Short mmCIF file of C-alpha atoms in Angstrom, two decimals:
data_model
loop_
_atom_site.label_atom_id
_atom_site.label_comp_id
_atom_site.label_asym_id
_atom_site.label_seq_id
_atom_site.Cartn_x
_atom_site.Cartn_y
_atom_site.Cartn_z
CA MET R 207 0.00 0.00 0.00
CA LYS R 208 2.82 2.39 0.81
CA LYS R 209 4.34 1.89 -2.66
CA ARG R 210 1.10 3.04 -4.26
CA PHE R 211 1.15 6.26 -2.28
CA ILE R 212 4.81 6.83 -3.17
CA ILE R 213 4.04 6.37 -6.86
CA GLY R 214 1.03 8.67 -6.50
CA SER R 215 3.10 11.37 -4.83
CA MET R 216 5.73 11.15 -7.59
CA GLY R 217 2.92 11.61 -10.10
CA MET R 218 1.70 14.57 -8.07
CA ALA R 219 5.20 16.10 -8.20
CA ILE R 220 5.26 15.76 -11.99
CA LEU R 221 1.80 17.35 -12.23
CA LEU R 222 2.88 20.22 -10.00
CA MET R 223 6.06 20.72 -12.02
CA THR R 224 4.06 20.78 -15.22
CA PHE R 225 0.94 22.73 -14.30
CA GLY R 226 1.76 24.40 -10.97
CA SER R 227 2.08 28.17 -10.72
CA TYR R 228 5.65 27.92 -9.39
CA GLY R 229 6.45 24.49 -10.84
CA SER R 230 9.60 23.91 -12.82
CA PHE R 231 11.76 21.01 -14.02
CA ASN R 232 14.90 23.12 -13.61
CA PRO R 233 16.78 22.17 -10.39
CA LEU R 234 18.20 25.70 -10.19
CA ASP R 235 14.71 27.21 -9.96
CA VAL R 236 12.83 27.46 -6.67
CA GLY R 237 9.70 25.93 -8.24
CA PHE R 238 11.48 22.59 -8.52
CA TYR R 239 11.91 22.37 -4.76
CA THR R 240 8.41 23.73 -4.12
CA SER R 241 6.98 20.89 -6.22
CA ILE R 242 9.11 18.27 -4.45
CA GLY R 243 8.13 19.63 -1.04
CA ALA R 244 4.44 19.77 -1.93
CA SER R 245 4.48 16.18 -3.17
CA THR R 246 6.21 15.05 0.04
CA VAL R 247 3.53 16.77 2.11
CA TRP R 248 0.90 15.21 -0.18
CA PHE R 249 2.37 11.75 0.49
CA PHE R 250 2.37 12.09 4.27
CA LEU R 251 -1.11 13.62 4.42
CA SER R 252 -2.70 11.08 2.09
CA TYR R 253 -0.89 8.01 3.47
CA TYR R 254 -1.47 8.67 7.14
CA SER R 255 -5.01 9.98 6.58
CA PHE R 256 -5.90 6.81 4.72
CA LYS R 257 -4.23 4.71 7.41
CA TRP R 258 -6.18 6.58 10.11
CA LEU R 259 -9.49 6.22 8.26
CA LYS R 260 -8.89 2.52 7.67
CA ASN R 261 -8.78 1.83 11.43
#
């Protein structure tokens, strides 16, 4: 189950890099790190929320 959420958060990072207002594929741009950070937060919120709701 955790692998699915990791894959989903990587997909979310790609979506944010493509369509986000500050998203960027350039590692020298701040939007790159904003997208990575947002996808990490997305992973933790979705994974642990789902885990909490499942119990």
